[in-house]
Short mmCIF file of N, CA, C and O in Angstrom, two decimals:
data_model
loop_
_atom_site.label_atom_id
_atom_site.label_comp_id
_atom_site.label_asym_id
_atom_site.label_seq_id
_atom_site.Cartn_x
_atom_site.Cartn_y
_atom_site.Cartn_z
N MET A 1 1.04 -1.07 0.07
CA MET A 1 0.10 -0.33 -0.02
C MET A 1 0.89 1.13 -0.10
O MET A 1 1.91 1.44 0.75
N THR A 2 0.61 2.46 -0.89
CA THR A 2 1.52 3.97 -1.25
C THR A 2 1.45 5.01 0.13
O THR A 2 -0.48 3.89 0.23
N GLU A 3 1.67 5.58 0.65
CA GLU A 3 1.04 6.00 1.32
C GLU A 3 -0.13 7.08 0.98
O GLU A 3 -0.98 7.47 1.83
N ALA A 4 -0.07 7.56 -0.77
CA ALA A 4 -1.42 7.61 -0.66
C ALA A 4 -2.18 7.38 -0.65
O ALA A 4 -3.71 7.96 -0.17
N GLN A 5 -2.57 5.65 -1.38
CA GLN A 5 -3.87 5.18 -0.56
C GLN A 5 -3.83 4.55 1.05
O GLN A 5 -4.86 4.95 1.29
N PHE A 6 -2.75 4.82 1.50
CA PHE A 6 -2.85 4.68 2.87
C PHE A 6 -3.98 5.95 3.62
O PHE A 6 -4.94 5.52 3.93
N GLY A 7 -3.14 6.87 3.05
CA GLY A 7 -3.81 8.37 3.09
C GLY A 7 -5.35 8.47 2.82
O GLY A 7 -6.15 9.27 3.54
N GLU A 8 -5.80 8.13 2.30
CA GLU A 8 -7.33 8.12 1.55
C GLU A 8 -8.12 7.42 2.49
O GLU A 8 -9.04 7.73 2.84
N ARG A 9 -7.32 5.56 2.94
CA ARG A 9 -8.19 5.80 3.51
C ARG A 9 -8.44 5.86 5.17
O ARG A 9 -9.44 5.58 6.16
N ALA A 10 -7.16 5.96 5.25
CA ALA A 10 -7.33 6.52 6.66
C ALA A 10 -8.28 8.18 7.03
O ALA A 10 -8.70 7.95 8.16
N ILE A 11 -7.85 8.98 5.81
CA ILE A 11 -9.07 9.33 6.10
C ILE A 11 -10.65 9.63 6.65
O ILE A 11 -11.30 10.25 7.04
N LYS A 12 -10.68 8.30 5.58
CA LYS A 12 -12.22 7.87 5.61
C LYS A 12 -12.37 7.35 7.32
O LYS A 12 -13.92 7.34 8.17
N ASP A 13 -11.65 6.78 7.86
CA ASP A 13 -11.99 6.30 9.42
C ASP A 13 -12.22 7.06 10.03
O ASP A 13 -12.42 7.32 11.01
N VAL A 14 -10.52 7.93 10.10
CA VAL A 14 -10.60 9.12 11.15
C VAL A 14 -11.97 9.66 10.91
O VAL A 14 -12.71 10.37 12.10
N LYS A 15 -12.47 10.69 9.49
CA LYS A 15 -14.03 10.91 9.66
C LYS A 15 -15.10 10.20 10.60
O LYS A 15 -15.40 11.53 11.00
N ARG A 16 -15.05 9.49 9.67
CA ARG A 16 -15.87 7.87 10.77
C ARG A 16 -16.07 8.29 11.97
O ARG A 16 -16.74 8.72 13.05
N LEU A 17 -14.48 8.09 12.66
CA LEU A 17 -14.22 8.51 14.38
C LEU A 17 -14.61 9.48 15.31
O LEU A 17 -15.30 10.11 15.98
N ILE A 18 -14.53 11.12 14.32
CA ILE A 18 -14.68 11.79 14.44
C ILE A 18 -16.07 12.33 14.15
O ILE A 18 -16.39 13.09 15.74
N ASP A 19 -17.23 12.29 13.14
CA ASP A 19 -18.23 12.28 13.12
C ASP A 19 -19.23 11.54 14.53
O ASP A 19 -20.03 11.83 14.57
N CYS A 20 -18.46 9.85 14.76
CA CYS A 20 -19.17 9.37 16.00
C CYS A 20 -18.51 10.45 16.96
O CYS A 20 -20.43 10.70 17.86
N ILE A 21 -17.37 11.30 17.49
CA ILE A 21 -18.46 11.65 18.52
C ILE A 21 -17.93 12.66 18.02
O ILE A 21 -19.04 13.41 19.17
N ALA A 22 -18.27 13.75 17.64
CA ALA A 22 -19.23 14.77 17.08
C ALA A 22 -20.70 14.50 17.31
O ALA A 22 -21.79 15.19 18.14
N GLY A 23 -21.38 13.34 16.91
CA GLY A 23 -22.92 12.47 17.44
C GLY A 23 -22.95 12.15 18.49
O GLY A 23 -24.49 11.80 18.43
N HIS A 24 -21.94 12.44 19.16
CA HIS A 24 -22.20 11.36 20.63
C HIS A 24 -22.54 9.96 20.25
O HIS A 24 -23.82 9.77 20.78
N GLU A 25 -22.11 9.02 19.08
CA GLU A 25 -23.11 7.84 18.83
C GLU A 25 -21.32 7.56 19.42
O GLU A 25 -21.11 6.41 18.43
N TYR A 26 -20.93 7.05 20.93
CA TYR A 26 -20.45 6.82 21.48
C TYR A 26 -20.73 4.96 21.13
O TYR A 26 -19.38 4.41 20.84
N GLU A 27 -21.78 4.26 21.36
CA GLU A 27 -21.73 2.97 20.79
C GLU A 27 -21.22 2.12 20.14
O GLU A 27 -20.48 1.40 19.53
N LYS A 28 -20.72 2.99 18.87
CA LYS A 28 -20.41 3.07 17.76
C LYS A 28 -18.71 3.32 17.65
O LYS A 28 -18.01 2.01 17.00
N LEU A 29 -18.38 3.52 18.71
CA LEU A 29 -16.59 3.46 18.92
C LEU A 29 -15.84 2.45 18.45
O LEU A 29 -15.12 2.72 17.97
N HIS A 30 -16.37 1.78 19.09
CA HIS A 30 -15.72 0.32 19.13
C HIS A 30 -15.81 -0.81 17.98
O HIS A 30 -14.63 -1.05 17.44
N THR A 31 -16.28 -0.02 16.78
CA THR A 31 -16.39 -1.01 15.93
C THR A 31 -15.67 0.03 14.03
O THR A 31 -15.66 -0.38 13.83
N ILE A 32 -15.16 1.61 15.23
CA ILE A 32 -14.02 2.19 14.50
C ILE A 32 -12.34 1.72 14.80
O ILE A 32 -11.70 2.21 13.57
N ALA A 33 -12.49 1.95 16.01
CA ALA A 33 -11.00 2.40 15.89
C ALA A 33 -10.81 1.40 17.61
O ALA A 33 -12.08 1.13 18.64
N ASP A 34 -9.68 1.15 18.05
CA ASP A 34 -9.80 1.18 19.86
C ASP A 34 -8.80 2.22 20.28
O ASP A 34 -8.68 3.00 19.56
N ILE A 35 -9.31 2.35 21.51
CA ILE A 35 -8.71 3.44 22.12
C ILE A 35 -7.68 2.89 23.32
O ILE A 35 -7.33 1.84 23.03
N ASN A 36 -6.94 3.79 23.14
CA ASN A 36 -5.55 3.45 23.69
C ASN A 36 -5.34 2.59 25.09
O ASN A 36 -6.27 3.30 26.20
N PRO A 37 -4.57 1.95 25.66
CA PRO A 37 -4.67 0.83 26.88
C PRO A 37 -4.62 1.78 28.16
O PRO A 37 -5.09 1.07 29.17
N SER A 38 -3.55 3.62 27.88
CA SER A 38 -3.86 3.67 28.85
C SER A 38 -5.36 4.06 29.80
O SER A 38 -5.00 4.40 30.43
N TRP A 39 -6.34 4.00 28.66
CA TRP A 39 -8.22 4.28 29.24
C TRP A 39 -8.61 3.39 29.71
O TRP A 39 -9.28 3.29 30.45
N CYS A 40 -7.53 2.01 29.19
CA CYS A 40 -8.13 1.24 30.34
C CYS A 40 -8.15 0.33 31.24
O CYS A 40 -9.02 0.10 32.22
N GLY A 41 -6.73 0.79 32.29
CA GLY A 41 -6.70 0.45 33.44
C GLY A 41 -6.86 -1.04 33.81
O GLY A 41 -6.62 -1.76 33.03
N GLU A 42 -5.78 -1.29 34.68
CA GLU A 42 -5.65 -2.12 34.58
C GLU A 42 -6.96 -3.36 34.99
O GLU A 42 -7.88 -3.17 35.93
N GLY A 43 -6.94 -4.60 34.30
CA GLY A 43 -8.47 -5.26 33.79
C GLY A 43 -9.31 -4.72 33.33
O GLY A 43 -10.63 -5.33 33.39
N LYS A 44 -9.67 -3.50 32.63
CA LYS A 44 -10.35 -2.61 31.96
C LYS A 44 -10.42 -3.17 30.54
O LYS A 44 -9.66 -3.48 30.12
N THR A 45 -11.87 -3.36 29.99
CA THR A 45 -11.94 -3.62 28.60
C THR A 45 -11.83 -2.75 28.20
O THR A 45 -12.04 -1.58 28.65
N GLN A 46 -11.97 -2.44 26.28
CA GLN A 46 -11.96 -1.76 25.54
C GLN A 46 -13.38 -0.77 25.36
O GLN A 46 -13.29 0.74 26.15
N ALA A 47 -14.44 -1.67 26.01
CA ALA A 47 -15.45 -0.82 26.08
C ALA A 47 -15.70 -0.12 27.38
O ALA A 47 -15.95 1.21 27.51
N GLU A 48 -14.61 -0.54 28.25
CA GLU A 48 -14.81 0.69 29.85
C GLU A 48 -13.43 1.42 29.28
O GLU A 48 -14.35 2.98 29.92
N GLY A 49 -12.52 1.25 28.72
CA GLY A 49 -11.50 2.63 28.79
C GLY A 49 -13.21 3.94 27.54
O GLY A 49 -12.31 5.14 27.63
N ILE A 50 -13.88 2.93 26.70
CA ILE A 50 -13.78 4.19 25.73
C ILE A 50 -15.37 5.05 26.82
O ILE A 50 -15.59 5.82 26.32
N ALA A 51 -16.20 4.24 27.88
CA ALA A 51 -17.08 4.50 28.23
C ALA A 51 -16.42 5.97 29.20
O ALA A 51 -16.37 6.84 29.01
N GLU A 52 -15.01 5.24 29.83
CA GLU A 52 -14.24 6.12 30.70
C GLU A 52 -13.88 7.90 29.48
O GLU A 52 -14.45 9.00 30.37
N PHE A 53 -13.25 7.82 28.60
CA PHE A 53 -12.88 7.82 27.97
C PHE A 53 -14.07 9.88 27.61
O PHE A 53 -13.86 10.35 27.00
N THR A 54 -15.32 8.91 27.04
CA THR A 54 -16.33 9.53 26.80
C THR A 54 -16.98 10.69 28.07
O THR A 54 -17.58 11.49 27.66
N GLU A 55 -17.34 9.50 29.02
CA GLU A 55 -17.21 10.58 30.58
C GLU A 55 -16.55 11.49 30.87
O GLU A 55 -16.59 12.71 30.33
N TRP A 56 -15.19 11.75 29.98
CA TRP A 56 -13.90 12.66 30.41
C TRP A 56 -14.33 13.52 29.61
O TRP A 56 -14.38 14.66 29.79
N LEU A 57 -14.53 13.34 28.20
CA LEU A 57 -14.82 14.16 26.95
C LEU A 57 -15.81 14.87 27.02
O LEU A 57 -15.99 16.67 27.41
N ASP A 58 -17.13 14.56 27.25
CA ASP A 58 -19.00 15.09 28.01
C ASP A 58 -18.43 16.38 29.32
O ASP A 58 -18.55 17.10 28.81
N GLY A 59 -17.71 15.74 30.07
CA GLY A 59 -17.44 16.64 31.31
C GLY A 59 -16.76 17.37 30.91
O GLY A 59 -16.76 18.69 31.57
N GLN A 60 -15.43 17.57 29.93
CA GLN A 60 -14.64 18.72 30.12
C GLN A 60 -15.94 19.56 29.14
O GLN A 60 -15.68 20.51 29.90
N LEU A 61 -16.18 18.95 28.57
CA LEU A 61 -17.31 19.77 27.43
C LEU A 61 -17.66 20.72 28.05
O LEU A 61 -18.03 21.85 27.72
N ALA A 62 -18.09 20.13 29.02
CA ALA A 62 -19.25 20.73 29.92
C ALA A 62 -19.23 21.69 30.68
O ALA A 62 -19.52 22.94 31.42
N MET A 63 -17.76 21.59 31.31
CA MET A 63 -16.68 22.24 32.44
C MET A 63 -16.41 23.83 31.24
O MET A 63 -17.22 24.82 31.52
N TRP A 64 -16.18 23.51 30.18
CA TRP A 64 -15.80 24.90 29.83
C TRP A 64 -17.27 25.17 28.92
O TRP A 64 -17.43 26.46 28.74
N THR A 65 -18.24 25.00 28.81
CA THR A 65 -19.07 25.64 28.34
C THR A 65 -19.77 26.40 29.86
O THR A 65 -20.51 27.63 28.82
N GLU A 66 -19.72 26.10 31.09
CA GLU A 66 -20.29 26.26 31.94
C GLU A 66 -19.13 27.99 32.54
O GLU A 66 -19.66 28.31 32.55
N ASP A 67 -18.04 27.47 32.38
CA ASP A 67 -16.74 28.65 32.61
C ASP A 67 -16.81 29.26 31.64
O ASP A 67 -16.79 30.50 31.96
N TYR A 68 -17.27 29.52 30.42
CA TYR A 68 -17.02 30.43 29.53
C TYR A 68 -18.60 30.99 28.61
O TYR A 68 -18.32 31.99 28.44
N GLU A 69 -18.96 30.62 29.46
CA GLU A 69 -20.78 30.59 29.51
C GLU A 69 -21.02 30.59 27.34
O GLU A 69 -21.73 31.61 26.74
N THR A 70 -20.61 29.44 27.09
CA THR A 70 -20.33 29.33 25.49
C THR A 70 -20.59 27.93 25.44
O THR A 70 -19.22 27.43 25.88
N GLU A 71 -21.45 26.83 24.24
CA GLU A 71 -21.65 25.76 24.21
C GLU A 71 -20.22 25.39 23.51
O GLU A 71 -19.74 25.35 22.49
N PHE A 72 -19.27 24.42 24.08
CA PHE A 72 -18.56 23.96 23.74
C PHE A 72 -18.63 22.14 23.17
O PHE A 72 -19.27 21.04 23.64
N VAL A 73 -18.86 21.75 21.67
CA VAL A 73 -18.53 20.58 21.31
C VAL A 73 -17.42 19.68 20.41
O VAL A 73 -16.36 20.83 20.43
N VAL A 74 -17.92 19.05 19.85
CA VAL A 74 -16.32 18.51 19.09
C VAL A 74 -17.56 19.21 17.68
O VAL A 74 -18.44 17.74 16.89
N ASP A 75 -16.87 19.57 16.91
CA ASP A 75 -17.55 19.71 15.66
C ASP A 75 -16.94 18.56 14.40
O ASP A 75 -15.82 17.63 14.73
N PRO A 76 -17.77 18.34 13.03
CA PRO A 76 -18.12 16.98 13.31
C PRO A 76 -16.82 17.12 11.85
O PRO A 76 -15.30 18.17 12.15
N PHE A 77 -15.66 15.51 11.67
CA PHE A 77 -14.58 16.30 10.85
C PHE A 77 -14.59 17.24 9.63
O PHE A 77 -15.03 17.71 8.90
N GLU A 78 -13.13 17.82 9.62
CA GLU A 78 -12.60 18.52 8.58
C GLU A 78 -11.26 18.10 8.32
O GLU A 78 -9.91 18.29 8.86
N GLU A 79 -11.25 17.42 7.01
CA GLU A 79 -10.06 17.22 6.82
C GLU A 79 -8.53 17.88 6.58
O GLU A 79 -7.80 17.39 6.85
N GLN A 80 -9.02 19.40 7.17
CA GLN A 80 -7.92 20.22 6.79
C GLN A 80 -7.38 20.46 8.54
O GLN A 80 -6.07 20.97 8.24
N HIS A 81 -8.03 19.67 9.22
CA HIS A 81 -7.25 19.76 10.58
C HIS A 81 -6.58 18.09 10.87
O HIS A 81 -6.60 17.68 11.87
N PHE A 82 -6.51 17.66 9.58
CA PHE A 82 -5.70 16.20 9.24
C PHE A 82 -4.28 16.77 9.37
O PHE A 82 -4.39 16.54 8.88
N ASP A 83 -3.55 15.75 10.04
CA ASP A 83 -2.36 16.12 9.32
C ASP A 83 -1.81 13.99 9.71
O ASP A 83 -1.59 13.58 11.07
N LEU A 84 -0.94 13.92 9.00
CA LEU A 84 0.06 12.20 8.66
C LEU A 84 1.28 12.62 9.36
O LEU A 84 2.23 13.48 8.54
N LEU A 85 1.54 12.36 10.18
CA LEU A 85 2.84 12.32 10.75
C LEU A 85 4.23 11.43 10.12
O LEU A 85 4.97 11.84 9.98
N HIS A 86 3.39 10.02 10.36
CA HIS A 86 4.27 9.56 10.22
C HIS A 86 4.20 8.02 8.96
O HIS A 86 2.91 7.70 9.46
N PHE A 87 3.88 7.26 7.92
CA PHE A 87 4.05 6.65 7.44
C PHE A 87 5.20 5.31 7.09
O PHE A 87 6.43 5.77 6.17
N GLU A 88 5.29 4.33 7.47
CA GLU A 88 6.71 3.74 7.35
C GLU A 88 5.61 2.14 6.76
O GLU A 88 5.50 1.35 8.05
N GLY A 89 5.97 1.30 6.22
CA GLY A 89 5.36 0.29 5.14
C GLY A 89 4.14 0.04 6.28
O GLY A 89 3.05 0.35 5.68
N SER A 90 4.12 -0.96 7.68
CA SER A 90 2.43 -1.62 8.29
C SER A 90 2.60 -0.03 9.04
O SER A 90 1.24 -1.15 9.81
N ARG A 91 2.93 0.65 9.69
CA ARG A 91 2.53 1.34 10.57
C ARG A 91 2.19 2.47 10.38
O ARG A 91 3.04 3.34 9.59
N ALA A 92 1.56 3.75 10.49
CA ALA A 92 1.21 5.37 10.69
C ALA A 92 0.78 5.78 11.56
O ALA A 92 0.49 5.10 12.53
N ALA A 93 1.22 7.12 11.82
CA ALA A 93 0.45 7.26 12.80
C ALA A 93 0.05 8.98 12.42
O ALA A 93 0.88 9.70 11.32
N ALA A 94 -0.68 9.51 12.90
CA ALA A 94 -1.71 10.56 12.56
C ALA A 94 -2.26 11.91 13.78
O ALA A 94 -2.24 11.47 14.59
N VAL A 95 -2.15 13.15 13.46
CA VAL A 95 -3.19 14.05 14.75
C VAL A 95 -4.31 14.05 14.28
O VAL A 95 -4.05 14.45 12.58
N TYR A 96 -5.06 14.74 14.76
CA TYR A 96 -6.64 15.40 14.31
C TYR A 96 -6.57 16.10 15.45
O TYR A 96 -6.50 15.90 16.38
N HIS A 97 -6.88 17.41 15.10
CA HIS A 97 -7.21 18.68 15.57
C HIS A 97 -8.52 19.44 15.68
O HIS A 97 -9.11 19.92 14.86
N PRO A 98 -9.09 18.74 16.42
CA PRO A 98 -11.02 19.07 17.38
C PRO A 98 -11.04 20.65 16.81
O PRO A 98 -10.44 21.26 17.54
N GLN A 99 -12.63 20.92 16.50
CA GLN A 99 -12.85 22.31 16.29
C GLN A 99 -14.13 22.27 17.50
O GLN A 99 -14.33 21.07 17.60
N SER A 100 -14.24 23.73 17.95
CA SER A 100 -15.99 23.29 18.60
C SER A 100 -15.53 24.76 17.87
O SER A 100 -15.90 25.73 18.36
N HIS A 101 -17.38 25.00 16.69
CA HIS A 101 -18.12 26.12 15.90
C HIS A 101 -16.74 26.32 15.11
O HIS A 101 -16.87 27.42 15.42
N GLY A 102 -15.73 25.49 15.27
CA GLY A 102 -15.06 26.41 14.26
C GLY A 102 -13.98 26.65 14.70
O GLY A 102 -12.51 26.92 14.53
N ASP A 103 -13.42 27.39 16.87
CA ASP A 103 -12.33 27.30 16.76
C ASP A 103 -11.09 26.20 17.39
O ASP A 103 -12.74 24.90 18.32
N PRO A 104 -10.31 25.79 17.77
CA PRO A 104 -9.73 24.56 17.83
C PRO A 104 -9.59 24.77 19.65
O PRO A 104 -10.06 25.14 20.29
N LEU A 105 -9.56 23.08 19.84
CA LEU A 105 -10.20 22.65 21.15
C LEU A 105 -8.76 22.69 22.21
O LEU A 105 -7.25 22.75 20.84
N ASP A 106 -8.40 22.79 23.03
CA ASP A 106 -7.19 22.23 23.65
C ASP A 106 -6.97 21.40 24.24
O ASP A 106 -5.99 20.47 25.12
N PHE A 107 -7.35 19.64 23.64
CA PHE A 107 -6.92 18.85 22.99
C PHE A 107 -6.35 18.55 21.90
O PHE A 107 -6.87 19.54 21.13
N TRP A 108 -5.88 16.89 21.45
CA TRP A 108 -6.17 16.64 19.98
C TRP A 108 -5.80 15.58 20.08
O TRP A 108 -5.38 14.41 20.76
N PHE A 109 -6.30 14.48 18.79
CA PHE A 109 -6.61 13.57 19.00
C PHE A 109 -5.22 12.87 17.87
O PHE A 109 -4.59 13.14 17.56
N GLU A 110 -4.43 11.91 18.96
CA GLU A 110 -3.20 10.96 18.57
C GLU A 110 -3.48 9.52 17.48
O GLU A 110 -4.80 8.94 18.38
N LEU A 111 -3.08 9.50 16.47
CA LEU A 111 -3.99 8.09 15.42
C LEU A 111 -2.60 7.24 15.51
O LEU A 111 -2.63 7.75 15.11
N TYR A 112 -2.90 6.30 15.73
CA TYR A 112 -1.66 5.37 15.51
C TYR A 112 -2.48 4.09 14.71
O TYR A 112 -3.50 3.28 14.87
N PHE A 113 -2.05 3.42 12.63
CA PHE A 113 -2.68 2.62 12.28
C PHE A 113 -1.58 2.00 12.20
O PHE A 113 -0.22 1.59 12.52
N THR A 114 -1.81 0.58 12.16
CA THR A 114 -0.93 -0.75 11.26
C THR A 114 -1.85 -1.44 10.35
O THR A 114 -3.40 -1.04 9.96
N ILE A 115 -1.37 -2.01 9.77
CA ILE A 115 -1.81 -2.23 7.96
C ILE A 115 -1.19 -3.82 8.54
O ILE A 115 -0.22 -4.11 7.85
N ASP A 116 -2.26 -4.66 8.42
CA ASP A 116 -1.64 -6.06 8.04
C ASP A 116 -1.09 -6.89 6.49
O ASP A 116 -1.56 -5.49 5.68
N GLY A 117 -0.75 -7.33 6.27
CA GLY A 117 -0.54 -7.96 4.81
C GLY A 117 -1.74 -8.18 3.71
O GLY A 117 -1.29 -8.62 2.68
N ASN A 118 -2.58 -8.24 4.47
CA ASN A 118 -4.13 -8.31 3.68
C ASN A 118 -4.44 -6.86 2.94
O ASN A 118 -5.81 -6.27 2.94
N ASP A 119 -3.59 -6.29 3.59
CA ASP A 119 -3.99 -4.00 3.26
C ASP A 119 -5.42 -3.96 4.40
O ASP A 119 -5.85 -2.62 4.49
N THR A 120 -5.49 -4.32 5.52
CA THR A 120 -6.53 -4.22 6.65
C THR A 120 -6.03 -3.48 7.61
O THR A 120 -5.30 -3.44 8.16
N ILE A 121 -7.06 -2.35 7.38
CA ILE A 121 -5.85 -0.67 8.52
C ILE A 121 -6.76 -1.09 9.32
O ILE A 121 -8.32 -1.37 9.80
N THR A 122 -5.95 -1.04 10.56
CA THR A 122 -6.73 -1.15 12.07
C THR A 122 -6.14 0.30 12.76
O THR A 122 -5.42 0.97 12.73
N MET A 123 -6.87 0.54 13.63
CA MET A 123 -6.55 2.19 13.85
C MET A 123 -7.21 2.21 15.60
O MET A 123 -7.82 1.52 16.16
N GLU A 124 -6.01 3.13 16.04
CA GLU A 124 -5.90 3.49 18.21
C GLU A 124 -6.31 4.55 18.21
O GLU A 124 -5.08 5.63 17.42
N PHE A 125 -6.60 5.34 18.87
CA PHE A 125 -6.70 6.61 19.27
C PHE A 125 -6.29 6.76 20.39
O PHE A 125 -6.56 6.21 21.37
N GLU A 126 -5.93 8.59 21.07
CA GLU A 126 -5.57 8.99 22.27
C GLU A 126 -6.20 10.43 22.57
O GLU A 126 -5.92 10.99 21.15
N ILE A 127 -6.05 10.25 23.11
CA ILE A 127 -6.45 12.01 23.61
C ILE A 127 -4.54 12.39 24.14
O ILE A 127 -4.87 12.20 25.10
N ASN A 128 -4.58 13.63 23.71
CA ASN A 128 -3.25 14.34 23.98
C ASN A 128 -3.72 15.63 24.60
O ASN A 128 -4.36 16.25 23.93
N ILE A 129 -3.46 16.35 25.97
CA ILE A 129 -4.20 17.37 26.33
C ILE A 129 -2.72 18.46 26.56
O ILE A 129 -2.31 18.63 27.13
#
């Protein structure tokens, strides 16, 4: 798989992930990507890690909404906020800089991809604050 082919497929996958988060369709996240194991803690499952992440995200956005008296959300995917950082054969890394009503949020998504011998891409995501 070339970097260009990977980039096209990665953009589609990241779009699905970000749009799912923006739409609060958290129950679908596990079908798109794994969350970094750091969210899972000792003995927790991916589902529990995703639940912890979504609770944190909703809480963070609600706190900012209250503090700044303006609604904070995660906007749907926009390609210009996606950066492919590294592509090397079977591994790739990227970041997505989420926005709220067009303004950057104070965190970003780190995305890690693995490509198997059948060109199947798996994705893991993490939040960097």
